[in-house]
Amino acid sequence: MQQVRKAIFPVGGLGTRFLPATKALPKEMLTVVDKPLIQYAVEEAADAGIEEFIFVTGRNKSAIEDHFDHSVELEATLAAKGKTQALDMVQQMMRNPGSVIYVRQQEPAGLGHAVWCARHLAQSEPVAVLLADDLILGTGCLGEMISAYNGGNMVAVMDVPQNETASYGIVTPGADDGRIVEVNGLVEKPSPKDAPSNIAVVGRYIIEPGVFTHLDRQEQGAGGEIQLTDSLARQIGEVPFSGLRFSGERFDCGSKIGFLQANIAFALQRDELGQHLKSWLTERVK
Ligand code: UTP
C-alpha cells in the first residue's frame, strides 16, 4: 500500500459566514488565540508525516502564501532586537523549499471542485485533504487516520446529536467496531428524519486516485456545488471506504459559535492564559 505523503488544503471558499471579517482576509487566516486556522492544519499534517503541502487558493488569499514564506524584514528586526524565541517560532514554521505548492481555484464551485483543481499534483497516490475550519484539539486527527489507513477512501467521523444531521455529510454504516466504521453510503445534509445514522463526516479525508475520475464529471450536488462526498459515495463498492472516530475534540470554526468556543478551549489550555481566562469567565457568567 502506498504511503500518504501529500495533503491538499482547500482554501478557495468565500467564508461568507464571517463577513465582514472575510471581505479581504481569508477565513483560514482567522486566528484561534494567536495562530491562524490554516497553520493548525499544516502542523497537524506535518506531524502526521506529510511531505508535500498543496494549497488550493482563490482570489484574496495571498495572505496565506505570505504566511508560509520568509518575512525578511521581520526576521532581521527580531534578530537585531535579540528576540530569539519569536525568531525561532517564525523560522520553524517554514516548510522545506519546494514542498509547498499553490494552485488556483478560479471560482468557488465547491469542495469537490477545489480538490479536483489539484488533480495533476495528486497524481496516482492516496492524498490527504484537510479543511482548516475543522479544528481539532488533542491528538492529531490525520496522524490517527494514517496509522489506521488500509487503502481506499477514509474520512474522519464523529457521532452528532440526531437533530444536527442537516449540517453534515452523514454515513450509512456497515460493520462498526466503535472506532472504525465501514461506510456503505453517504448522504449530504439529510434532515434528522431521513438521516441513515448520526455518524457525521468532518473535514479530514484520505482519498485514493480513482476519486478524481468521478470528480472529472463536475456534477453539482447539494447547494449547486460540486461535493467531494458525492464522488466518494460513487466509489462505494469499487474501493474500501471507512470512517475513523478520532480521539480529539472538533470545533467547527466555519461557524461563529464554533470559532468562539475554539478560542476559549485553546486559550484555557495555555499556561500563560488558562488560569486568568478561567477566573475572568467564571466572574463574567455569574
Ligand atoms: P465551506 O463550506 O465552509 O465554505 O468550505 P466557505 O465558502 O469557506 O464558507 P461560507 O460557508 O461561505 O462561510 C469548507 C472548506 O472548503 C474550502 C473552504 O475554503 C473551506 O476551507 N472551499 C469551499 C474551497 O476551497 N472551495 C470552494 O469552492 C468551497
Short mmCIF file of C-alpha atoms and ligand atoms in Angstrom, two decimals:
data_model
loop_
_atom_site.label_atom_id
_atom_site.label_comp_id
_atom_site.label_asym_id
_atom_site.label_seq_id
_atom_site.Cartn_x
_atom_site.Cartn_y
_atom_site.Cartn_z
CA MET A 1 0.00 0.00 0.00
CA GLN A 2 1.26 3.48 -0.88
CA GLN A 3 2.24 5.91 1.84
CA VAL A 4 0.22 9.12 2.28
CA ARG A 5 2.80 11.82 1.52
CA LYS A 6 0.72 14.66 0.12
CA ALA A 7 -2.02 16.82 1.57
CA ILE A 8 -4.46 19.17 -0.12
CA PHE A 9 -5.68 22.24 1.80
CA PRO A 10 -8.74 23.68 0.05
CA VAL A 11 -8.75 27.37 0.94
CA GLY A 12 -10.68 28.76 -2.02
CA GLY A 13 -14.04 29.34 -0.27
CA LEU A 14 -15.55 32.79 0.26
CA GLY A 15 -16.16 32.44 4.00
CA THR A 16 -19.44 34.36 3.78
CA ARG A 17 -20.50 33.39 7.30
CA PHE A 18 -17.66 35.53 8.64
CA LEU A 19 -18.34 38.73 6.74
CA PRO A 20 -17.24 41.45 7.12
CA ALA A 21 -14.04 39.87 8.59
CA THR A 22 -13.51 37.80 5.44
CA LYS A 23 -14.08 40.53 2.87
CA ALA A 24 -10.34 40.95 2.30
CA LEU A 25 -8.93 38.45 4.84
CA PRO A 26 -9.04 34.71 4.04
CA LYS A 27 -11.23 32.82 6.53
CA GLU A 28 -8.36 30.36 7.04
CA MET A 29 -6.21 33.22 8.39
CA LEU A 30 -8.61 33.90 11.28
CA THR A 31 -6.73 33.19 14.47
CA VAL A 32 -7.53 30.88 17.33
CA VAL A 33 -5.68 32.54 20.21
CA ASP A 34 -2.61 33.61 18.19
CA LYS A 35 -2.31 31.15 15.33
CA PRO A 36 -4.21 31.14 12.02
CA LEU A 37 -6.54 28.20 11.42
CA ILE A 38 -4.52 27.14 8.38
CA GLN A 39 -1.35 26.86 10.42
CA TYR A 40 -3.00 24.42 12.83
CA ALA A 41 -3.97 22.28 9.82
CA VAL A 42 -0.49 22.43 8.27
CA GLU A 43 1.12 21.48 11.59
CA GLU A 44 -1.29 18.57 12.02
CA ALA A 45 -0.35 17.34 8.53
CA ALA A 46 3.40 17.76 9.13
CA ASP A 47 3.11 15.86 12.43
CA ALA A 48 1.35 13.08 10.51
CA GLY A 49 4.35 12.76 8.17
CA ILE A 50 3.05 14.76 5.19
CA GLU A 51 5.87 15.94 2.92
CA GLU A 52 4.04 17.91 0.22
CA PHE A 53 1.55 20.67 1.02
CA ILE A 54 -0.85 21.63 -1.78
CA PHE A 55 -2.98 24.72 -1.23
CA VAL A 56 -5.98 25.31 -3.48
CA THR A 57 -6.41 29.06 -3.19
CA GLY A 58 -8.66 31.71 -4.70
CA ARG A 59 -8.79 35.46 -5.10
CA ASN A 60 -7.87 37.47 -1.97
CA LYS A 61 -5.92 34.56 -0.50
CA SER A 62 -2.37 35.85 -0.92
CA ALA A 63 -2.03 36.35 2.85
CA ILE A 64 -1.83 32.56 3.12
CA GLU A 65 1.14 32.40 0.73
CA ASP A 66 2.88 35.20 2.61
CA HIS A 67 2.24 33.50 5.94
CA PHE A 68 4.19 30.40 4.91
CA ASP A 69 7.08 32.36 3.35
CA HIS A 70 10.05 34.17 4.88
CA SER A 71 9.38 37.68 6.11
CA VAL A 72 12.86 39.09 5.62
CA GLU A 73 12.24 42.43 7.35
CA LEU A 74 10.52 40.85 10.33
CA GLU A 75 13.24 38.24 10.81
CA ALA A 76 16.00 40.85 10.54
CA THR A 77 14.26 43.05 13.11
CA LEU A 78 13.68 40.17 15.53
CA ALA A 79 17.35 39.15 15.17
CA ALA A 80 18.58 42.74 15.72
CA LYS A 81 16.44 43.08 18.85
CA GLY A 82 17.57 39.72 20.22
CA LYS A 83 14.00 38.34 20.21
CA THR A 84 15.29 34.84 19.60
CA GLN A 85 12.18 32.97 20.74
CA ALA A 86 9.95 34.85 18.31
CA LEU A 87 12.56 34.46 15.58
CA ASP A 88 12.76 30.68 16.12
CA MET A 89 8.99 30.48 16.01
CA VAL A 90 8.63 32.23 12.65
CA GLN A 91 11.55 30.30 11.15
CA GLN A 92 10.33 26.91 12.35
CA MET A 93 7.01 27.46 10.59
CA MET A 94 8.78 27.26 7.23
CA ARG A 95 8.41 24.03 5.29
CA ASN A 96 11.18 22.57 3.12
CA PRO A 97 11.85 24.61 -0.02
CA GLY A 98 9.76 23.22 -2.89
CA SER A 99 7.36 21.30 -0.66
CA VAL A 100 4.61 23.94 -0.68
CA ILE A 101 2.56 24.26 -3.87
CA TYR A 102 -0.24 26.67 -4.70
CA VAL A 103 -2.88 26.10 -7.32
CA ARG A 104 -5.72 28.46 -8.01
CA GLN A 105 -9.40 27.56 -7.97
CA GLN A 106 -10.74 30.16 -10.37
CA GLU A 107 -14.28 30.05 -8.99
CA PRO A 108 -15.51 28.70 -5.65
CA ALA A 109 -17.60 25.91 -7.19
CA GLY A 110 -17.47 23.67 -4.13
CA LEU A 111 -15.10 21.49 -2.12
CA GLY A 112 -15.09 18.70 -4.74
CA HIS A 113 -14.13 21.25 -7.39
CA ALA A 114 -11.34 22.63 -5.18
CA VAL A 115 -9.88 19.14 -4.68
CA TRP A 116 -10.25 18.41 -8.42
CA CYS A 117 -8.16 21.54 -9.16
CA ALA A 118 -5.21 19.70 -7.52
CA ARG A 119 -5.68 16.52 -9.60
CA HIS A 120 -2.40 16.84 -11.53
CA LEU A 121 -0.46 17.35 -8.31
CA ALA A 122 -2.05 14.42 -6.50
CA GLN A 123 -1.09 12.04 -9.36
CA SER A 124 -1.50 8.36 -8.64
CA GLU A 125 -1.12 8.25 -4.87
CA PRO A 126 -3.54 8.43 -1.95
CA VAL A 127 -3.69 12.02 -0.73
CA ALA A 128 -4.99 13.65 2.46
CA VAL A 129 -7.47 16.54 2.41
CA LEU A 130 -7.71 18.84 5.44
CA LEU A 131 -10.28 21.57 5.97
CA ALA A 132 -8.72 24.19 8.19
CA ASP A 133 -12.06 25.30 9.61
CA ASP A 134 -12.48 21.92 11.29
CA LEU A 135 -10.04 22.48 14.13
CA ILE A 136 -9.16 19.55 16.37
CA LEU A 137 -7.93 19.88 19.93
CA GLY A 138 -5.92 16.93 21.21
CA THR A 139 -4.28 14.09 19.29
CA GLY A 140 -3.69 14.94 15.61
CA CYS A 141 -6.62 13.55 13.65
CA LEU A 142 -4.75 12.99 10.38
CA GLY A 143 -1.99 11.07 12.19
CA GLU A 144 -4.62 8.72 13.67
CA MET A 145 -6.16 8.26 10.23
CA ILE A 146 -2.86 7.49 8.51
CA SER A 147 -1.99 4.92 11.22
CA ALA A 148 -5.31 3.17 10.61
CA TYR A 149 -5.36 3.62 6.80
CA ASN A 150 -5.51 0.44 4.78
CA GLY A 151 -6.14 1.70 1.26
CA GLY A 152 -9.29 3.04 -0.41
CA ASN A 153 -11.04 6.11 0.97
CA MET A 154 -11.20 7.17 4.59
CA VAL A 155 -12.98 10.02 6.36
CA ALA A 156 -12.83 11.27 9.93
CA VAL A 157 -16.22 10.83 11.62
CA MET A 158 -17.94 11.77 14.85
CA ASP A 159 -21.29 10.99 16.42
CA VAL A 160 -23.51 14.07 16.42
CA PRO A 161 -26.91 14.73 18.05
CA GLN A 162 -29.67 13.42 15.74
CA ASN A 163 -31.18 16.91 15.37
CA GLU A 164 -27.93 18.21 13.82
CA THR A 165 -27.66 15.81 10.86
CA ALA A 166 -28.69 18.52 8.37
CA SER A 167 -25.35 20.27 8.98
CA TYR A 168 -23.15 17.32 7.92
CA GLY A 169 -22.44 14.56 5.44
CA ILE A 170 -23.94 11.51 7.15
CA VAL A 171 -22.73 7.92 6.85
CA THR A 172 -24.80 4.81 6.16
CA PRO A 173 -22.84 2.49 8.44
CA GLY A 174 -21.82 -1.10 7.88
CA ALA A 175 -19.56 -3.02 10.27
CA ASP A 176 -18.68 -0.78 13.22
CA ASP A 177 -16.20 -1.66 15.97
CA GLY A 178 -16.76 1.61 17.83
CA ARG A 179 -13.66 3.22 16.31
CA ILE A 180 -13.64 2.26 12.64
CA VAL A 181 -16.92 2.15 10.78
CA GLU A 182 -17.45 0.77 7.30
CA VAL A 183 -19.08 3.39 5.06
CA ASN A 184 -21.82 1.85 2.92
CA GLY A 185 -23.36 5.15 1.86
CA LEU A 186 -23.06 8.91 2.30
CA VAL A 187 -25.87 11.44 2.31
CA GLU A 188 -25.10 15.16 2.23
CA LYS A 189 -27.01 17.15 4.89
CA PRO A 190 -30.08 14.91 5.44
CA SER A 191 -32.93 16.07 7.68
CA PRO A 192 -32.97 14.17 11.01
CA LYS A 193 -35.90 12.01 9.90
CA ASP A 194 -34.13 10.95 6.67
CA ALA A 195 -30.63 10.52 8.15
CA PRO A 196 -29.28 6.94 7.88
CA SER A 197 -27.36 7.41 11.18
CA ASN A 198 -25.93 10.16 13.37
CA ILE A 199 -22.35 9.47 12.21
CA ALA A 200 -21.09 12.66 10.61
CA VAL A 201 -18.11 13.33 8.34
CA VAL A 202 -15.71 16.05 9.49
CA GLY A 203 -13.05 17.79 7.42
CA ARG A 204 -10.30 15.16 7.19
CA TYR A 205 -10.15 12.73 4.28
CA ILE A 206 -7.72 10.30 2.71
CA ILE A 207 -8.75 9.83 -0.90
CA GLU A 208 -7.45 7.35 -3.42
CA PRO A 209 -6.72 8.40 -7.02
CA GLY A 210 -9.95 6.96 -8.51
CA VAL A 211 -11.90 9.81 -6.83
CA PHE A 212 -10.57 12.19 -9.47
CA THR A 213 -12.22 10.18 -12.26
CA HIS A 214 -15.57 10.83 -10.59
CA LEU A 215 -14.73 14.48 -9.89
CA ASP A 216 -13.92 14.86 -13.62
CA ARG A 217 -17.65 14.70 -14.32
CA GLN A 218 -18.11 18.02 -12.49
CA GLU A 219 -21.61 17.08 -11.33
CA GLN A 220 -23.25 19.54 -8.99
CA GLY A 221 -24.74 18.28 -5.74
CA ALA A 222 -26.23 19.87 -2.60
CA GLY A 223 -26.33 23.67 -2.78
CA GLY A 224 -25.41 23.61 -6.51
CA GLU A 225 -21.80 22.90 -5.52
CA ILE A 226 -19.50 20.09 -6.67
CA GLN A 227 -19.33 17.99 -3.50
CA LEU A 228 -16.37 15.78 -2.58
CA THR A 229 -18.67 13.43 -0.67
CA ASP A 230 -20.73 12.73 -3.84
CA SER A 231 -17.66 11.40 -5.66
CA LEU A 232 -16.62 9.37 -2.61
CA ALA A 233 -20.14 7.92 -2.44
CA ARG A 234 -19.96 6.89 -6.12
CA GLN A 235 -16.88 4.82 -5.39
CA ILE A 236 -18.65 2.70 -2.78
CA GLY A 237 -18.41 -0.90 -3.95
CA GLU A 238 -15.34 -0.09 -6.08
CA VAL A 239 -12.85 0.54 -3.26
CA PRO A 240 -12.91 0.08 0.55
CA PHE A 241 -14.36 3.05 2.41
CA SER A 242 -14.10 3.59 6.15
CA GLY A 243 -14.70 6.25 8.78
CA LEU A 244 -12.43 6.76 11.77
CA ARG A 245 -13.78 8.12 15.05
CA PHE A 246 -10.85 10.31 16.08
CA SER A 247 -9.99 10.92 19.70
CA GLY A 248 -9.63 14.73 19.70
CA GLU A 249 -12.33 17.37 20.16
CA ARG A 250 -13.51 19.06 16.98
CA PHE A 251 -14.54 22.71 16.69
CA ASP A 252 -16.45 23.98 13.68
CA CYS A 253 -14.52 27.19 13.10
CA GLY A 254 -16.55 27.85 9.94
CA SER A 255 -19.36 28.94 12.30
CA LYS A 256 -19.15 31.84 14.72
CA ILE A 257 -20.13 29.84 17.77
CA GLY A 258 -17.61 27.07 17.00
CA PHE A 259 -14.89 29.63 16.38
CA LEU A 260 -15.58 31.37 19.72
CA GLN A 261 -15.66 28.02 21.55
CA ALA A 262 -12.33 27.04 19.94
CA ASN A 263 -10.71 30.28 21.08
CA ILE A 264 -11.83 29.67 24.65
CA ALA A 265 -10.94 25.96 24.69
CA PHE A 266 -7.47 26.52 23.19
CA ALA A 267 -6.76 29.51 25.44
CA LEU A 268 -7.81 27.55 28.55
CA GLN A 269 -5.07 25.02 27.67
CA ARG A 270 -2.33 27.64 27.52
CA ASP A 271 -0.11 28.03 30.59
CA GLU A 272 0.12 31.81 30.34
CA LEU A 273 -3.61 32.37 29.69
CA GLY A 274 -5.63 29.47 31.08
CA GLN A 275 -5.96 30.40 34.75
CA HIS A 276 -6.52 34.08 34.10
CA LEU A 277 -9.19 33.38 31.49
CA LYS A 278 -10.92 30.82 33.68
CA SER A 279 -11.23 33.26 36.60
CA TRP A 280 -12.47 36.00 34.29
CA LEU A 281 -15.04 33.71 32.64
CA THR A 282 -16.32 32.48 36.00
CA GLU A 283 -16.85 36.06 37.19
CA ARG A 284 -18.32 37.12 33.88
CA VAL A 285 -21.05 34.47 33.67
CA LYS A 286 -22.16 34.84 37.29
P1 UTP B 1 -17.26 25.97 3.46
O1 UTP B 1 -18.33 25.02 3.10
O2 UTP B 1 -17.14 26.32 4.89
O3 UTP B 1 -17.47 27.27 2.56
O4 UTP B 1 -15.89 25.38 2.94
P2 UTP B 1 -16.81 28.70 2.66
O5 UTP B 1 -17.06 29.40 1.39
O6 UTP B 1 -15.37 28.60 3.07
O7 UTP B 1 -17.56 29.44 3.85
P3 UTP B 1 -19.04 30.02 3.98
O8 UTP B 1 -19.98 28.83 4.08
O9 UTP B 1 -19.34 30.90 2.79
O10 UTP B 1 -19.00 30.82 5.25
C1 UTP B 1 -15.15 24.39 3.64
C2 UTP B 1 -13.70 24.45 3.17
O11 UTP B 1 -13.63 24.21 1.77
C3 UTP B 1 -13.00 25.29 1.10
C4 UTP B 1 -13.11 26.48 2.04
O12 UTP B 1 -12.07 27.42 1.81
C5 UTP B 1 -13.06 25.82 3.40
O13 UTP B 1 -11.72 25.61 3.82
N1 UTP B 1 -13.67 25.55 -0.20
C6 UTP B 1 -15.01 25.61 -0.26
C7 UTP B 1 -12.90 25.72 -1.31
O14 UTP B 1 -11.64 25.67 -1.27
N2 UTP B 1 -13.52 25.98 -2.49
C8 UTP B 1 -14.86 26.04 -2.60
O15 UTP B 1 -15.37 26.26 -3.72
C9 UTP B 1 -15.63 25.85 -1.45
#
